[in-house]
Tab-separated table of C-alpha atoms in Angstrom:
chain	number	residue	atom	x	y	z
L	1	MET	CA	0.000	0.000	0.000
L	2	PRO	CA	1.476	3.385	-0.921
L	3	ARG	CA	2.395	5.824	1.790
L	4	TYR	CA	1.413	9.484	1.883
L	5	LYS	CA	2.923	12.582	3.402
L	6	ASN	CA	1.320	15.860	4.445
L	7	VAL	CA	3.238	18.910	3.257
L	8	ASN	CA	1.730	22.264	4.168
L	9	GLY	CA	-1.696	20.679	4.198
L	10	GLU	CA	-1.337	18.878	0.887
L	11	ARG	CA	-1.509	15.070	0.822
L	12	ILE	CA	1.201	13.733	-1.469
L	13	GLN	CA	2.112	10.156	-2.334
L	14	PHE	CA	5.626	9.026	-1.403
L	15	THR	CA	8.172	8.780	-4.157
L	16	ALA	CA	9.899	5.451	-4.748
L	17	ALA	CA	12.982	6.753	-2.934
L	18	GLU	CA	10.906	7.865	0.044
L	19	GLU	CA	9.208	4.454	0.170
L	20	THR	CA	12.603	2.747	0.209
L	21	ALA	CA	13.879	5.008	2.968
L	22	ARG	CA	10.780	4.482	5.098
L	23	ASP	CA	10.925	0.715	4.508
L	24	ALA	CA	14.460	0.758	5.915
L	25	GLU	CA	13.298	2.741	8.958
L	26	GLU	CA	10.450	0.298	9.550
L	27	GLN	CA	12.836	-2.650	9.297
L	28	ALA	CA	15.240	-1.032	11.765
L	29	TRP	CA	12.327	-0.407	14.143
L	30	ALA	CA	11.249	-4.058	13.903
L	31	ASP	CA	14.812	-5.296	14.343
L	32	GLY	CA	15.183	-3.190	17.493
L	33	ALA	CA	12.107	-4.548	19.270
L	34	VAL	CA	13.985	-6.853	21.631
L	35	ALA	CA	16.603	-4.223	22.440
L	36	ARG	CA	13.867	-1.674	23.256
L	37	ALA	CA	12.054	-4.148	25.495
L	38	GLN	CA	15.300	-5.027	27.288
L	39	ALA	CA	16.130	-1.345	27.763
L	40	SER	CA	12.684	-0.710	29.216
L	41	LEU	CA	13.080	-3.644	31.584
L	42	ARG	CA	16.492	-2.435	32.742
L	43	GLU	CA	15.204	1.109	33.205
L	44	LYS	CA	12.489	-0.076	35.582
L	45	ARG	CA	14.927	-2.465	37.311
L	46	ASN	CA	17.458	0.313	37.803
L	47	ARG	CA	14.819	2.592	39.294
L	48	LEU	CA	13.793	-0.084	41.794
L	49	LEU	CA	17.435	-0.676	42.713
L	50	ALA	CA	17.976	3.043	43.206
L	51	GLU	CA	15.027	3.170	45.601
L	52	THR	CA	16.890	0.824	47.955
L	53	ASP	CA	20.447	2.042	47.404
L	54	TYR	CA	20.491	3.713	50.816
L	55	PHE	CA	20.534	0.294	52.458
L	56	ALA	CA	24.096	-0.036	51.179
L	57	LEU	CA	25.303	2.953	53.181
L	58	SER	CA	27.927	2.131	55.780
L	59	ASP	CA	25.739	3.289	58.667
L	60	VAL	CA	22.725	1.187	57.611
L	61	THR	CA	22.407	-2.567	58.100
L	62	MET	CA	20.968	-4.376	55.100
L	63	SER	CA	18.741	-7.325	55.963
L	64	SER	CA	19.213	-10.631	54.184
L	65	ASP	CA	15.745	-10.207	52.617
L	66	MET	CA	16.806	-6.886	51.148
L	67	THR	CA	20.084	-8.379	49.940
L	68	THR	CA	18.148	-11.155	48.185
L	69	TYR	CA	15.651	-8.676	46.716
L	70	ARG	CA	18.402	-6.520	45.257
L	71	GLN	CA	20.258	-9.540	43.896
L	72	ASN	CA	17.057	-10.790	42.239
L	73	LEU	CA	16.617	-7.376	40.648
L	74	ARG	CA	20.154	-7.505	39.294
L	75	ASP	CA	19.529	-10.999	37.922
L	76	LEU	CA	16.160	-10.131	36.372
L	77	PRO	CA	17.336	-9.212	32.828
L	78	ALA	CA	19.262	-12.481	32.438
L	79	GLY	CA	17.697	-14.718	29.814
L	80	LYS	CA	15.135	-12.116	28.751
L	81	ASP	CA	15.895	-12.465	25.057
L	82	THR	CA	12.426	-11.933	23.586
L	83	VAL	CA	9.905	-9.117	23.756
L	84	ASP	CA	7.389	-11.389	25.482
L	85	LYS	CA	9.883	-12.461	28.129
L	86	CYS	CA	10.743	-8.823	28.841
L	87	ASN	CA	7.134	-7.652	28.936
L	88	ASN	CA	6.048	-10.541	31.166
L	89	ALA	CA	9.010	-10.437	33.550
L	90	THR	CA	7.971	-10.853	37.188
L	91	PHE	CA	9.674	-8.346	39.417
L	92	PRO	CA	10.614	-9.523	42.924
L	93	THR	CA	8.533	-8.214	45.806
L	94	LYS	CA	10.184	-5.552	47.882
L	95	PRO	CA	10.592	-6.761	51.500
V	1	MET	CA	-4.300	59.058	34.105
V	2	SER	CA	-7.732	57.987	35.206
V	3	ILE	CA	-8.608	54.763	36.896
V	4	VAL	CA	-11.837	53.155	35.813
V	5	LYS	CA	-13.474	50.749	38.196
V	6	LEU	CA	-15.433	48.040	36.380
V	7	ASN	CA	-18.299	46.260	37.985
V	8	ASN	CA	-20.515	43.425	36.735
V	9	ASN	CA	-23.094	45.831	35.403
V	10	GLY	CA	-20.497	47.860	33.539
V	11	VAL	CA	-18.988	44.847	31.790
V	12	LYS	CA	-22.390	43.416	30.913
V	13	ASN	CA	-23.510	46.635	29.246
V	14	ALA	CA	-20.267	47.358	27.403
V	15	THR	CA	-20.630	47.546	23.628
V	16	GLU	CA	-17.041	48.321	22.740
V	17	PHE	CA	-13.621	47.765	24.234
V	18	GLY	CA	-10.568	49.814	23.465
V	19	SER	CA	-7.604	48.088	21.865
V	20	ILE	CA	-4.699	46.900	23.934
V	21	THR	CA	-1.321	47.209	22.296
V	22	GLY	CA	2.200	46.180	23.136
V	23	LEU	CA	1.324	42.829	24.688
V	24	GLY	CA	2.591	40.699	21.802
V	25	SER	CA	0.605	38.178	19.833
V	26	MET	CA	0.315	34.511	19.037
V	27	ILE	CA	-0.491	34.338	15.351
V	28	PHE	CA	-2.059	31.247	13.830
V	29	LEU	CA	-0.131	30.318	10.688
V	30	SER	CA	-1.335	26.933	9.506
V	31	LYS	CA	-2.924	23.633	10.447
V	32	GLN	CA	-2.385	20.158	9.070
V	33	THR	CA	-4.728	17.262	9.694
V	34	ALA	CA	-3.325	13.745	9.618
V	35	SER	CA	-5.076	11.134	7.536
V	36	SER	CA	-3.004	7.957	7.445
V	37	SER	CA	-0.006	10.256	7.028
V	38	SER	CA	3.496	8.852	7.127
V	39	THR	CA	4.979	12.290	7.751
V	40	ILE	CA	3.697	15.811	8.369
V	41	SER	CA	5.993	18.569	7.167
V	42	PHE	CA	5.909	22.334	7.536
V	43	THR	CA	8.017	23.749	4.725
V	44	SER	CA	6.620	27.257	4.646
V	45	GLY	CA	5.883	29.852	7.269
V	46	ILE	CA	9.019	29.285	9.337
V	47	ASN	CA	11.238	32.284	8.711
V	48	SER	CA	12.506	35.477	10.308
V	49	THR	CA	9.026	36.932	10.786
V	50	TYR	CA	8.835	35.597	14.342
V	51	LYS	CA	11.438	34.952	17.006
V	52	GLU	CA	9.555	31.940	18.285
V	53	TYR	CA	7.347	29.313	16.666
V	54	LEU	CA	4.913	27.033	18.420
V	55	PHE	CA	3.599	23.712	17.152
V	56	THR	CA	0.619	22.201	18.945
V	57	PHE	CA	-0.313	18.530	18.625
V	58	ASN	CA	-3.920	17.607	19.170
V	59	ASN	CA	-5.002	13.983	19.592
V	60	LEU	CA	-2.444	12.423	17.258
V	61	HIS	CA	-3.487	8.794	16.917
V	62	PRO	CA	-0.860	6.323	15.653
V	63	ALA	CA	-1.643	3.476	13.307
V	64	SER	CA	0.700	1.194	15.259
V	65	ASP	CA	0.723	0.381	18.945
V	66	GLY	CA	3.644	1.451	21.109
V	67	VAL	CA	5.275	3.989	18.822
V	68	TYR	CA	6.364	7.511	19.665
V	69	LEU	CA	6.094	10.968	18.119
V	70	GLN	CA	9.326	12.512	16.863
V	71	PHE	CA	10.565	15.477	14.836
V	72	GLN	CA	13.534	16.809	12.885
V	73	GLY	CA	14.444	19.994	11.039
V	74	ASN	CA	15.949	20.917	7.724
V	75	ALA	CA	18.304	23.853	7.346
V	76	ALA	CA	17.537	26.483	4.755
V	77	GLY	CA	18.872	25.301	1.424
V	78	GLY	CA	19.627	21.851	2.798
V	79	SER	CA	18.133	18.520	1.890
V	80	GLY	CA	16.685	15.960	4.237
V	81	TYR	CA	15.588	16.157	7.844
V	82	ASN	CA	18.905	15.326	9.415
V	83	GLU	CA	20.323	18.288	11.335
V	84	THR	CA	22.656	17.796	14.295
V	85	ILE	CA	20.802	17.763	17.613
V	86	THR	CA	21.890	17.481	21.226
V	87	SER	CA	19.024	17.069	23.658
V	88	SER	CA	17.705	15.728	26.921
V	89	TYR	CA	14.518	13.802	27.604
V	90	PHE	CA	12.746	12.858	30.810
V	91	ILE	CA	9.341	11.566	31.786
V	92	ALA	CA	6.851	11.236	34.615
V	93	TYR	CA	4.354	8.392	34.509
V	94	HIS	CA	1.654	6.686	36.518
V	95	PHE	CA	-0.214	3.512	35.581
V	96	GLU	CA	-4.004	3.479	35.595
V	97	ASP	CA	-3.986	0.631	38.129
V	98	GLY	CA	-1.748	2.679	40.413
V	99	SER	CA	0.890	-0.045	40.411
V	100	SER	CA	3.785	2.152	39.426
V	101	SER	CA	4.766	5.790	39.106
V	102	ALA	CA	8.062	7.586	38.659
V	103	LEU	CA	9.939	10.619	37.439
V	104	SER	CA	12.964	9.537	35.460
V	105	TYR	CA	15.503	10.506	32.847
V	106	SER	CA	15.153	8.349	29.752
V	107	ALA	CA	18.424	7.989	27.911
V	108	GLY	CA	16.631	6.318	25.016
V	109	GLY	CA	14.997	9.614	24.147
V	110	ASP	CA	17.977	11.940	23.982
V	111	LEU	CA	20.470	12.705	21.233
V	112	ALA	CA	24.160	13.575	21.524
V	113	GLN	CA	25.140	15.282	18.307
V	114	GLY	CA	22.764	12.914	16.561
V	115	THR	CA	21.111	13.468	13.218
V	116	GLY	CA	18.163	11.167	13.786
V	117	PHE	CA	14.681	12.279	14.739
V	118	GLN	CA	14.176	13.717	18.217
V	119	ARG	CA	11.720	11.904	20.426
V	120	LEU	CA	8.788	13.925	21.751
V	121	SER	CA	6.700	11.324	23.568
V	122	GLN	CA	6.685	7.928	25.186
V	123	ASN	CA	5.142	4.969	23.395
V	124	VAL	CA	1.594	5.845	22.435
V	125	GLY	CA	-1.143	3.253	22.517
V	126	ASN	CA	-3.353	2.867	19.482
V	127	ASP	CA	-6.603	1.769	21.076
V	128	ALA	CA	-9.489	3.809	19.688
V	129	ASP	CA	-9.310	6.289	22.569
V	130	GLN	CA	-5.514	6.594	22.828
V	131	CYS	CA	-3.464	9.480	21.453
V	132	VAL	CA	-0.714	11.987	22.141
V	133	SER	CA	-1.119	15.763	22.526
V	134	GLY	CA	1.345	18.490	23.364
V	135	TYR	CA	3.519	21.233	21.970
V	136	LEU	CA	6.935	22.145	20.647
V	137	HIS	CA	8.543	25.579	20.884
V	138	LEU	CA	11.243	26.427	18.360
V	139	PHE	CA	13.205	29.569	19.171
V	140	ASP	CA	14.547	32.023	16.627
V	141	PRO	CA	14.968	29.477	13.812
V	142	SER	CA	16.242	32.061	11.339
V	143	ASN	CA	19.086	33.238	13.529
V	144	THR	CA	22.448	32.608	11.863
V	145	THR	CA	24.626	33.332	14.898
V	146	PHE	CA	23.295	30.995	17.548
V	147	VAL	CA	22.171	27.385	17.793
V	148	LYS	CA	18.407	26.809	17.574
V	149	ASN	CA	16.891	25.915	20.938
V	150	PHE	CA	13.694	23.973	21.334
V	151	ILE	CA	11.556	22.632	24.151
V	152	GLY	CA	8.727	20.155	23.810
V	153	ARG	CA	6.209	18.586	26.111
V	154	THR	CA	3.631	15.905	25.415
V	155	ALA	CA	0.907	14.106	27.315
V	156	THR	CA	0.534	10.526	26.207
V	157	ILE	CA	-1.673	7.635	27.092
V	158	ALA	CA	0.910	4.932	26.783
V	159	ASP	CA	0.531	1.500	25.273
V	160	ASP	CA	0.631	0.040	28.803
V	161	ASN	CA	-2.315	2.167	29.901
V	162	GLY	CA	-1.072	5.104	31.860
V	163	PRO	CA	-0.375	8.777	31.368
V	164	VAL	CA	3.166	9.790	30.530
V	165	ASP	CA	4.267	13.406	30.706
V	166	SER	CA	7.346	13.804	28.478
V	167	TYR	CA	9.810	16.710	28.504
V	168	THR	CA	12.220	17.308	25.655
V	169	GLY	CA	14.790	20.080	25.492
V	170	GLY	CA	17.753	20.717	23.289
V	171	TYR	CA	19.121	22.500	20.280
V	172	PHE	CA	19.925	22.125	16.650
V	173	ASN	CA	23.677	22.538	16.851
V	174	ILE	CA	23.958	24.585	13.693
V	175	THR	CA	24.080	28.294	12.968
V	176	SER	CA	22.241	27.987	9.658
V	177	ALA	CA	18.586	28.918	9.636
V	178	ILE	CA	16.032	26.151	10.121
V	179	ASP	CA	13.045	26.655	7.846
V	180	GLU	CA	11.412	23.226	7.660
V	181	ILE	CA	10.170	20.882	10.381
V	182	GLN	CA	8.859	17.349	9.971
V	183	PHE	CA	6.906	15.146	12.394
V	184	LYS	CA	6.333	11.409	12.210
V	185	MET	CA	5.835	8.355	14.377
V	186	SER	CA	8.766	6.058	15.045
V	187	SER	CA	6.916	3.455	12.998
V	188	GLY	CA	3.746	3.453	10.943
V	189	ASN	CA	1.418	6.289	10.079
V	190	ILE	CA	-0.278	9.048	12.001
V	191	ASP	CA	-3.879	8.025	11.467
V	192	ALA	CA	-5.605	11.132	12.763
V	193	GLY	CA	-5.162	14.344	14.705
V	194	ASP	CA	-3.801	17.721	13.786
V	195	ILE	CA	-0.739	19.891	14.172
V	196	CYS	CA	-1.027	23.666	14.237
V	197	LEU	CA	1.755	26.192	13.711
V	198	TYR	CA	1.787	29.592	15.408
V	199	GLY	CA	4.201	32.492	15.307
V	200	ILE	CA	4.916	34.302	18.566
V	201	ALA	CA	5.443	38.015	18.136
């Protein structure tokens, strides 16, 4: 199906060169799906780790439950090599 | 100088107001309505007439789920939307089920001397009621001494069902004038919605 662009309010069909360029962009987007899902997973994981970073301060004692929780967070991305695995990852429960 | 005290009766009965000058103006320049549009480009109206230009996005609905709105510029006399940009991008979000919320920098949305398209939103859902709205300010695009600053903000209902407030700031790191701006989704078409362009005097 041909693509169209809006230019100053006018609807214009893509040229062959524009179709080729957009096809390449769409392919790159599809190829990057797993990487985007993994990045999203790590972003959320990192935020959860940051929330408990203060337990690692020298004047705070970290419980074994918290140590396990943080280790499970660090381990979470391992093996998540598909979009489904990333999207359905189960985050550990914060103690 | 006299001071006139208005009351409800006075305003109600007024038939004419004097003009107010010197306050500046926001001038509507053009509007484009998406209709299964791969790209939306403004190639006229961006010039030295105004020191600031404002694009508003109203209910842009993507054809694909989980894609984001982005933009790039083209320098006067140049070809292609591929100018050098350095930018920052951060978001605040909250899921509808209340399960998660955060304010965070999102490195996936920034550019460091990149020539790709600049992200303006988080991933937009494409359910029938999902869309992205917001604005982009472009400052003094015709200036040939300084870089071209921009700031953007969008409200998105994300593909995982929650509002995301996205903040983009940065500059085209060129001293040539920018006279064309293009918007598109990271993948697929913009099915519906409109983008308006205003000049700020």
